[in-house]
JSON list of C-alpha atoms in Angstrom, two decimals:
[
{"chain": "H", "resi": 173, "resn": "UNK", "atom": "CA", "xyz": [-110.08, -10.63, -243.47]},
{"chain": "H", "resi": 174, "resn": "UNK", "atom": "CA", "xyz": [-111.59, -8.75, -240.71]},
{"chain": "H", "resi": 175, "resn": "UNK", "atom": "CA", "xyz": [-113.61, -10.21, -238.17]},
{"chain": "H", "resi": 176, "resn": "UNK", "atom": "CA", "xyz": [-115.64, -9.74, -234.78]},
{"chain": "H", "resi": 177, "resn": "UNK", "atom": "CA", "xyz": [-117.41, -11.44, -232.32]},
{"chain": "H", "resi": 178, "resn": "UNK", "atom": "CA", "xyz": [-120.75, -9.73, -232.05]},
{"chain": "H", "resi": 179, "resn": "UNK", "atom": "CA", "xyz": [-124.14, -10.23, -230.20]},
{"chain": "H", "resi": 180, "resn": "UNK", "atom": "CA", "xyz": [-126.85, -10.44, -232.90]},
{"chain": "H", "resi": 181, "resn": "UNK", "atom": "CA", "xyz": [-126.90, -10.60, -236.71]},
{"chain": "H", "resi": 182, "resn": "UNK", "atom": "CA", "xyz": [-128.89, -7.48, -237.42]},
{"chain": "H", "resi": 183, "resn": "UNK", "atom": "CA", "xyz": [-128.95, -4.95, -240.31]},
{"chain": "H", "resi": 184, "resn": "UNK", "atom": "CA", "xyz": [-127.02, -2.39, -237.89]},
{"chain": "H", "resi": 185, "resn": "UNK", "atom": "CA", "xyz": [-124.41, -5.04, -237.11]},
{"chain": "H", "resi": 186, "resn": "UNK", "atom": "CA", "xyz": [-123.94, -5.75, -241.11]},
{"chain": "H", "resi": 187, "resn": "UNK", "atom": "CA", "xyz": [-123.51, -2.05, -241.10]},
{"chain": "H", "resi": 188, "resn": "UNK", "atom": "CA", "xyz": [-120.88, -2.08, -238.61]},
{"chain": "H", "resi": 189, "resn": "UNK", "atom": "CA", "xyz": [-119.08, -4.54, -240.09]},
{"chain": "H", "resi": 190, "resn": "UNK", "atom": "CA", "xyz": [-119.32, -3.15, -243.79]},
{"chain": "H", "resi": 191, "resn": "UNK", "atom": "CA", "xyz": [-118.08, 0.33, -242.41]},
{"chain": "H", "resi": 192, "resn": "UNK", "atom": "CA", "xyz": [-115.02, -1.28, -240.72]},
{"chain": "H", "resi": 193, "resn": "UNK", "atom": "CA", "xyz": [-114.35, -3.44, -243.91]},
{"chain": "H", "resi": 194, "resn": "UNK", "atom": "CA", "xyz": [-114.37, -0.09, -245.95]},
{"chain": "H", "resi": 195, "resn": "UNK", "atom": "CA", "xyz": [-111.98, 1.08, -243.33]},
{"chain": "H", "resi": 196, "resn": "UNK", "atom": "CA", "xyz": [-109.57, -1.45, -243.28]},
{"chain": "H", "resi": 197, "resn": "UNK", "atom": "CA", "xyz": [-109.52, -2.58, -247.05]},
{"chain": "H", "resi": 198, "resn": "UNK", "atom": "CA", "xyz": [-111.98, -0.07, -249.86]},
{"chain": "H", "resi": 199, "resn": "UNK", "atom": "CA", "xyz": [-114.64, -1.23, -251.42]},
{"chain": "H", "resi": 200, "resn": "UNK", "atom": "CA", "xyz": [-114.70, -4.98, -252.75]},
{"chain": "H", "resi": 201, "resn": "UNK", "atom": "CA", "xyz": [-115.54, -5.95, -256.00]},
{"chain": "H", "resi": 202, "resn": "UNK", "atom": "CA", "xyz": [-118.29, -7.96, -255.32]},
{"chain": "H", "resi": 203, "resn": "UNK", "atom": "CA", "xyz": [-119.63, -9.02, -251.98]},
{"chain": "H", "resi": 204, "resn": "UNK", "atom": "CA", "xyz": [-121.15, -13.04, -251.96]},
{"chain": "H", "resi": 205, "resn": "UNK", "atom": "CA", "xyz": [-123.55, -13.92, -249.05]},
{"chain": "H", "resi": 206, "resn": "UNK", "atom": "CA", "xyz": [-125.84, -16.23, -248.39]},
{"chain": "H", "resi": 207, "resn": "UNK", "atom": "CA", "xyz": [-129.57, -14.28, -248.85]},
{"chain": "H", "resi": 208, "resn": "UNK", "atom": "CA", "xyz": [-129.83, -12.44, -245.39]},
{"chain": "H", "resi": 209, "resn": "UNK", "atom": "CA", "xyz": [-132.15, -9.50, -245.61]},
{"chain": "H", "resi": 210, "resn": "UNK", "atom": "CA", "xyz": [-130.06, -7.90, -242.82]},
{"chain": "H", "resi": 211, "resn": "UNK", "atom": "CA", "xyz": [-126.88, -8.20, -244.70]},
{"chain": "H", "resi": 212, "resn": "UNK", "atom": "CA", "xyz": [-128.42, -7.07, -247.69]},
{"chain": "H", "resi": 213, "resn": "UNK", "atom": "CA", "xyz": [-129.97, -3.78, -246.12]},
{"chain": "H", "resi": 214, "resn": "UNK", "atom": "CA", "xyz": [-126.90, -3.12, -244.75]},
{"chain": "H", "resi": 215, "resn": "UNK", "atom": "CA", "xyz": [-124.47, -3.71, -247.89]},
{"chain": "H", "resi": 216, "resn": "UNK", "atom": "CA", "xyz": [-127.32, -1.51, -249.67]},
{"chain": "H", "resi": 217, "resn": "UNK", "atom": "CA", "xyz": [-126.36, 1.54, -247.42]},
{"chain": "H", "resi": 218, "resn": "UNK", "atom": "CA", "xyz": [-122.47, 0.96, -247.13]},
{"chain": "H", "resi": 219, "resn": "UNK", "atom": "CA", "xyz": [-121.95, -0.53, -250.42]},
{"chain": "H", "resi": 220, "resn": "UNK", "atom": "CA", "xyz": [-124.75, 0.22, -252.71]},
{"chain": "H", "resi": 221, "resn": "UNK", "atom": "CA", "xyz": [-122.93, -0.26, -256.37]},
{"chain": "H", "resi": 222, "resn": "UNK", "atom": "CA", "xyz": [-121.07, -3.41, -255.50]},
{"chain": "H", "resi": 223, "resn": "UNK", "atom": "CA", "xyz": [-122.71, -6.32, -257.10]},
{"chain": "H", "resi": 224, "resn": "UNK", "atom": "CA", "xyz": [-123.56, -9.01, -255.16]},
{"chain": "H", "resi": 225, "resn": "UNK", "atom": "CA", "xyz": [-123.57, -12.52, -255.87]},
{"chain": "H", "resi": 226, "resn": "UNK", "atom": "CA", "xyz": [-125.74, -15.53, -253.33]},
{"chain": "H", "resi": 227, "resn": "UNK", "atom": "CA", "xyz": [-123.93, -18.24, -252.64]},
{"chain": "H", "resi": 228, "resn": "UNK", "atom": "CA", "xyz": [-124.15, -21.23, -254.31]},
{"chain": "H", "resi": 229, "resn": "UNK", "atom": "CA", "xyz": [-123.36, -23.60, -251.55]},
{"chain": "H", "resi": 230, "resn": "UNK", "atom": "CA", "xyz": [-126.28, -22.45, -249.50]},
{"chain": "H", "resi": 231, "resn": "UNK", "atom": "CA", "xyz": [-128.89, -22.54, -252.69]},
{"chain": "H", "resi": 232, "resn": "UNK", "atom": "CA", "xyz": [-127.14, -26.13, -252.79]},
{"chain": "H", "resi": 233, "resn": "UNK", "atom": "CA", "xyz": [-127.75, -27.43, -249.92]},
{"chain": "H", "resi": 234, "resn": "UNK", "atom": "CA", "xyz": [-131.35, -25.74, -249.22]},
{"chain": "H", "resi": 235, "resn": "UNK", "atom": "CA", "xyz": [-132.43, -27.57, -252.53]},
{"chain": "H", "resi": 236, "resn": "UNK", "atom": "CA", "xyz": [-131.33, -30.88, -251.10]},
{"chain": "H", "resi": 237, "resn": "UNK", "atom": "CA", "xyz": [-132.97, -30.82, -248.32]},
{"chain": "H", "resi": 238, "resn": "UNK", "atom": "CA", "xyz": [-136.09, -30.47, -249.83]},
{"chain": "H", "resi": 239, "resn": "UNK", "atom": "CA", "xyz": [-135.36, -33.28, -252.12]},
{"chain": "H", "resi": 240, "resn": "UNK", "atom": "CA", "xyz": [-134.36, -35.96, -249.26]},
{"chain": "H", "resi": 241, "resn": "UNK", "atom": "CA", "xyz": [-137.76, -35.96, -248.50]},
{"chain": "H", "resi": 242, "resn": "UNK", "atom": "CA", "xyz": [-139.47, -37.29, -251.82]},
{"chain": "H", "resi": 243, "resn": "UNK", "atom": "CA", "xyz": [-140.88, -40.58, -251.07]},
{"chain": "H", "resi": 244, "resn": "UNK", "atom": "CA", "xyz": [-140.61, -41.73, -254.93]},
{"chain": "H", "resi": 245, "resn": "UNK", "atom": "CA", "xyz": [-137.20, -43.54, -255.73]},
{"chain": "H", "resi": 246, "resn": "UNK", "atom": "CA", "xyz": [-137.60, -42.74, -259.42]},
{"chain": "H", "resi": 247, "resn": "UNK", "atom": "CA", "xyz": [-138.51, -39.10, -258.92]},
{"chain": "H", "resi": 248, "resn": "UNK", "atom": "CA", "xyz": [-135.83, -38.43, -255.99]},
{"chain": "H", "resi": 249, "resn": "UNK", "atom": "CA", "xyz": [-132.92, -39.83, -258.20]},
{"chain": "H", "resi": 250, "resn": "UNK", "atom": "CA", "xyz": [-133.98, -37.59, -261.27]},
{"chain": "H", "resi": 251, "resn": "UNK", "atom": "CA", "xyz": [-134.11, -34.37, -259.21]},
{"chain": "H", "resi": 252, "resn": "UNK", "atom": "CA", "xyz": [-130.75, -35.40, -257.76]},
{"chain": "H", "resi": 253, "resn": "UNK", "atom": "CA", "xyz": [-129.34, -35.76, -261.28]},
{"chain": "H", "resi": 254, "resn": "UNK", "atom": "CA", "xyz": [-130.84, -31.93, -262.05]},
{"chain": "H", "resi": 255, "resn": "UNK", "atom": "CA", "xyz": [-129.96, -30.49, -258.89]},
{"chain": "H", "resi": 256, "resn": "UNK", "atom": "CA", "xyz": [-126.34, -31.57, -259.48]},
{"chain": "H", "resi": 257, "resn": "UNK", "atom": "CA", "xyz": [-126.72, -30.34, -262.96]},
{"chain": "H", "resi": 258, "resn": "UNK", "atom": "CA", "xyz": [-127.70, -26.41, -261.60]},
{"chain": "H", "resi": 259, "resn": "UNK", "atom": "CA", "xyz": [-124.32, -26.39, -260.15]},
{"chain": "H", "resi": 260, "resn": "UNK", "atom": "CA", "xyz": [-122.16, -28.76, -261.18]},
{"chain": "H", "resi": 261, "resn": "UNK", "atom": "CA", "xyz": [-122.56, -28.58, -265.19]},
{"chain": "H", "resi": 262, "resn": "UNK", "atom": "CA", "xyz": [-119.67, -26.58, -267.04]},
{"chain": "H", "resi": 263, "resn": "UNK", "atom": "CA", "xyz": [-121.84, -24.63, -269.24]},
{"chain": "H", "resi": 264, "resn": "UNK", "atom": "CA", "xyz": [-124.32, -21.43, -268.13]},
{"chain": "H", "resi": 265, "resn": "UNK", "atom": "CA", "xyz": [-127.33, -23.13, -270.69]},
{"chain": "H", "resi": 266, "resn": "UNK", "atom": "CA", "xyz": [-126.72, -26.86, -268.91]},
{"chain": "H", "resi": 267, "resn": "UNK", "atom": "CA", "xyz": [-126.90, -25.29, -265.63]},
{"chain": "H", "resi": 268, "resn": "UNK", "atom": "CA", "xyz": [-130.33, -23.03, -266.60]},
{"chain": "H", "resi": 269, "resn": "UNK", "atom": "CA", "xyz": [-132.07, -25.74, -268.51]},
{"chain": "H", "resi": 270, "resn": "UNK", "atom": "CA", "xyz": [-131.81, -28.57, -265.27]},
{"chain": "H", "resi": 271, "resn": "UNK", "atom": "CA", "xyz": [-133.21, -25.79, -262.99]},
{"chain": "H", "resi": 272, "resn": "UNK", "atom": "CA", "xyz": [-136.06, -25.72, -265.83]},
{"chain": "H", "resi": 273, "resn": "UNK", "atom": "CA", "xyz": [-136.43, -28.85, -265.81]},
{"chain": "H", "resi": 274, "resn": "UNK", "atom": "CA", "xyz": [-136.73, -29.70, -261.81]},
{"chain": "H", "resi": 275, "resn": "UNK", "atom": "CA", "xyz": [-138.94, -26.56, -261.77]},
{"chain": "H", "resi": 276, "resn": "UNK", "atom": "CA", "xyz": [-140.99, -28.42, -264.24]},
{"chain": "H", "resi": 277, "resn": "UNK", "atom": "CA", "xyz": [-141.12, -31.86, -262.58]},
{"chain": "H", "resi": 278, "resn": "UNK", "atom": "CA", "xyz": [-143.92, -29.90, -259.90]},
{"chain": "H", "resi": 279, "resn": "UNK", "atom": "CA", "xyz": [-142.56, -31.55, -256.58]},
{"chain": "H", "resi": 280, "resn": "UNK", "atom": "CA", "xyz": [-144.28, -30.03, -253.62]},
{"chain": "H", "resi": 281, "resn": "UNK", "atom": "CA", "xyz": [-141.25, -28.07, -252.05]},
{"chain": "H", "resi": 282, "resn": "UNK", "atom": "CA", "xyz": [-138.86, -28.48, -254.21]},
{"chain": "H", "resi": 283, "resn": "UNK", "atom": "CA", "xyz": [-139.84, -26.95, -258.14]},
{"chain": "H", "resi": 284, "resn": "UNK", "atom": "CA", "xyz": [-141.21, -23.87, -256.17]},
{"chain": "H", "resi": 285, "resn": "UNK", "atom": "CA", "xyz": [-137.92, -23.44, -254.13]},
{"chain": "H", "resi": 286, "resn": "UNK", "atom": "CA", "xyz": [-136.48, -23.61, -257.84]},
{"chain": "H", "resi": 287, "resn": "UNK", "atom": "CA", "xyz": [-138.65, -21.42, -259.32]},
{"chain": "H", "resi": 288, "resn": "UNK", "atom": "CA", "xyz": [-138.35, -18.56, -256.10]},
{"chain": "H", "resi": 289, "resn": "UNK", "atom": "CA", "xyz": [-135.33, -18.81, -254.93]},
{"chain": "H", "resi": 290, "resn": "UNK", "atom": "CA", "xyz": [-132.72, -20.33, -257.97]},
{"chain": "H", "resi": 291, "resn": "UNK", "atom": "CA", "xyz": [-134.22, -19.10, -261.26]},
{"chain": "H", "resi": 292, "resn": "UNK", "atom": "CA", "xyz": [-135.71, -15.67, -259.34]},
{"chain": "H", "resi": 293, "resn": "UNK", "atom": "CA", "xyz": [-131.94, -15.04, -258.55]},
{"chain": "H", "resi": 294, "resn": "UNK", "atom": "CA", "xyz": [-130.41, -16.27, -261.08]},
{"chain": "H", "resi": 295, "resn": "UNK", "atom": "CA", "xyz": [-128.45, -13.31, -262.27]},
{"chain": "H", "resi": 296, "resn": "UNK", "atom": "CA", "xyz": [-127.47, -13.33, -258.78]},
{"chain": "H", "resi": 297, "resn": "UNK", "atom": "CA", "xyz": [-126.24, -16.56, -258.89]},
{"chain": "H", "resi": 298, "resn": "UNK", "atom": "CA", "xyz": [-123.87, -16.85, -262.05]},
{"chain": "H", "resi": 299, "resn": "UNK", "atom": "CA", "xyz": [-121.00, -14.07, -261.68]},
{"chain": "H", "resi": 300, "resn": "UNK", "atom": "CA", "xyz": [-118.28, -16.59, -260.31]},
{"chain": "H", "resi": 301, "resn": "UNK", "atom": "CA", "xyz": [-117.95, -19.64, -258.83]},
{"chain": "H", "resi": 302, "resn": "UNK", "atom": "CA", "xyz": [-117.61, -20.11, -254.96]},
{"chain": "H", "resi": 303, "resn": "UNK", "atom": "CA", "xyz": [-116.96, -22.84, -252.74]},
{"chain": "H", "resi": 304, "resn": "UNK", "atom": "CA", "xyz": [-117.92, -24.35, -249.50]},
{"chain": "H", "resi": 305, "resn": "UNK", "atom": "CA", "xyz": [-114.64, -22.63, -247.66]},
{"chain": "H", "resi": 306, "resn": "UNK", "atom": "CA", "xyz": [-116.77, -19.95, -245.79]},
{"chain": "H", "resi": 307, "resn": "UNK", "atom": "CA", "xyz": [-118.86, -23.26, -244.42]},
{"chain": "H", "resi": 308, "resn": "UNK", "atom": "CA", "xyz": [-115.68, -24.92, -242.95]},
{"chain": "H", "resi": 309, "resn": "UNK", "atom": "CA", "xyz": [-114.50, -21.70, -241.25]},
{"chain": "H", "resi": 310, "resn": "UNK", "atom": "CA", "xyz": [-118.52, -21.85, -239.78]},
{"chain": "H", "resi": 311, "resn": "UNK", "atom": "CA", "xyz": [-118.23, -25.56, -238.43]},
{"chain": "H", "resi": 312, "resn": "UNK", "atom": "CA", "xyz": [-114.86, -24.65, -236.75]},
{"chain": "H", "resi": 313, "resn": "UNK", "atom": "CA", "xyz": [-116.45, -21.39, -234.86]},
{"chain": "H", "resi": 314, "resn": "UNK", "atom": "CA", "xyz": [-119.60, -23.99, -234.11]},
{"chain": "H", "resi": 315, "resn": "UNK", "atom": "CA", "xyz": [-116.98, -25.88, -232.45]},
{"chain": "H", "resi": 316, "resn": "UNK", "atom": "CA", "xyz": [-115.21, -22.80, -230.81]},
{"chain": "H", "resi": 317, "resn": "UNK", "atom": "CA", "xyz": [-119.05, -22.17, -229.24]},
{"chain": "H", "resi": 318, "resn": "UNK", "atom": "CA", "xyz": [-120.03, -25.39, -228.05]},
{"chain": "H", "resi": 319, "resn": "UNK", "atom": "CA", "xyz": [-116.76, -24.74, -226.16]},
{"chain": "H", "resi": 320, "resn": "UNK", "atom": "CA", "xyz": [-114.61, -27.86, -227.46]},
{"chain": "H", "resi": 321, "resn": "UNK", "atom": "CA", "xyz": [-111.64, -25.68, -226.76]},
{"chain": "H", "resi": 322, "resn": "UNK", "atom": "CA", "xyz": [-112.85, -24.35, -223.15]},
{"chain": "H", "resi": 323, "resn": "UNK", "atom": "CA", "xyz": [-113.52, -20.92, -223.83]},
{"chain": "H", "resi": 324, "resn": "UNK", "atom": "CA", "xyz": [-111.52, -18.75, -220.86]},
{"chain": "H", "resi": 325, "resn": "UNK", "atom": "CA", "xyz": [-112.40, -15.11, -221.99]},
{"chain": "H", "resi": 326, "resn": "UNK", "atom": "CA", "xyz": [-113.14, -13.03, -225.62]},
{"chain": "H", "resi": 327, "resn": "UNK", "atom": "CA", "xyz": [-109.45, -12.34, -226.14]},
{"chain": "H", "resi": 328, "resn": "UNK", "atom": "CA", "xyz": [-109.05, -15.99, -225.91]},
{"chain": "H", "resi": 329, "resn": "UNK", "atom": "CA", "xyz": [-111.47, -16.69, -228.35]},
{"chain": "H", "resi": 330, "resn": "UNK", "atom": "CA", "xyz": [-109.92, -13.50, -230.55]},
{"chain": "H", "resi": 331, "resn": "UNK", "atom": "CA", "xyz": [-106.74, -15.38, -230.19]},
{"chain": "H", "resi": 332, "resn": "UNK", "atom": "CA", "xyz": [-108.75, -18.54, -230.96]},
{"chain": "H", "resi": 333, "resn": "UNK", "atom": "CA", "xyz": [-109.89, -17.45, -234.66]},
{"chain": "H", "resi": 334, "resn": "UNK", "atom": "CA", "xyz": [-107.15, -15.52, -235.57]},
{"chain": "H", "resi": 335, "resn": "UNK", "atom": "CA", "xyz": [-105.15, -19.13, -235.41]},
{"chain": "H", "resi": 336, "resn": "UNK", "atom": "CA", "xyz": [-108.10, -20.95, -237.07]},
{"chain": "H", "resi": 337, "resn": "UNK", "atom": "CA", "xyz": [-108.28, -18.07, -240.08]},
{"chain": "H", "resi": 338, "resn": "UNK", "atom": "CA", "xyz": [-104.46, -18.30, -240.69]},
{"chain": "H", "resi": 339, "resn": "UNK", "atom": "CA", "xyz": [-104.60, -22.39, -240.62]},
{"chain": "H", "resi": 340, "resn": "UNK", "atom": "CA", "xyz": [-107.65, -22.05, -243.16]},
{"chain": "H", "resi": 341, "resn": "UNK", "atom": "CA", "xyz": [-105.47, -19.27, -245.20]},
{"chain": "H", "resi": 342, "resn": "UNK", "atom": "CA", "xyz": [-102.29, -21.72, -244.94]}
]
């Protein structure tokens, strides 16, 4: 896994980073990320036939957020039940037909998020599963940041992530 500590976020940074990747291990097979329009510029001009798949985690947790703030008990608990059944059902037609159905329901927030952002990408969303992994290596570098470990210098913090990578590999 190669990683850097850089400044910004930007499509030229992606680039960077896609360039180095190529460098250091070919192309991959299919790249997963979690909607940026940087990273997707830049994976377009370094890696412009590798399919790539949005991450269900993020589509997961955006959706829930909108529906913790539904004021009806009823409705809430029903687009709970369908939310969980977009991601969590075992079959590609159980997982389509509860994002139909919360798109249907017309909450304010949350059936357009479903219609624009799940069903819109849904080809884009069903070529393998993926995990919250990438989300627990984020929280640790959140911690690394808000200096819990009293950050001395970058090769500290190098030396920093390269131990928290191998104990999330391990």
């Amino acid at each position: 896994l190669y990683f850097d500590i850089v400044p910004d976020l930007n499509s030229d940074t992606w680039e960077l980073f896609f360039q180095r990747f190529y460098q250091l291990y070919d192309i991959p097979k299919l790249i997963i990320s979690d909607g940026s329009k940087s990273l997707a510029k830049a994976r377009e001009e370094v890696f412009p036939r590798v399919k790539c798949q949005l991450c269900k985690f993020h589509k997961y947790k955006n959706l829930m957020r909108r529906i913790y703030i539904i004021h009806n008990g009823k409705k809430k608990d029903r687009c709970f039940k369908l939310a969980n059944g977009i991601f969590r059902n075992t079959t590609y037609y159980g997982r389509k037909r509860a994002a139909k159905a919360l798109a249907g329901m017309e909450i304010q927030g949350v059936s357009d998020y479903v219609r624009n952002n799940i069903l819109h990408d849904w080809k884009n969303l069903t070529m393998c599963l993926t995990s919250n992994a990438s989300e627990r290596w984020n929280r640790k570098i959140a911690k690394v940041i808000a200096k819990r470990y009293g950050l001395k210098s970058r090769k500290f913090v190098m030396q920093l992530i390269t131990s928290l990578w191998l104990k999330e590999a391990i």
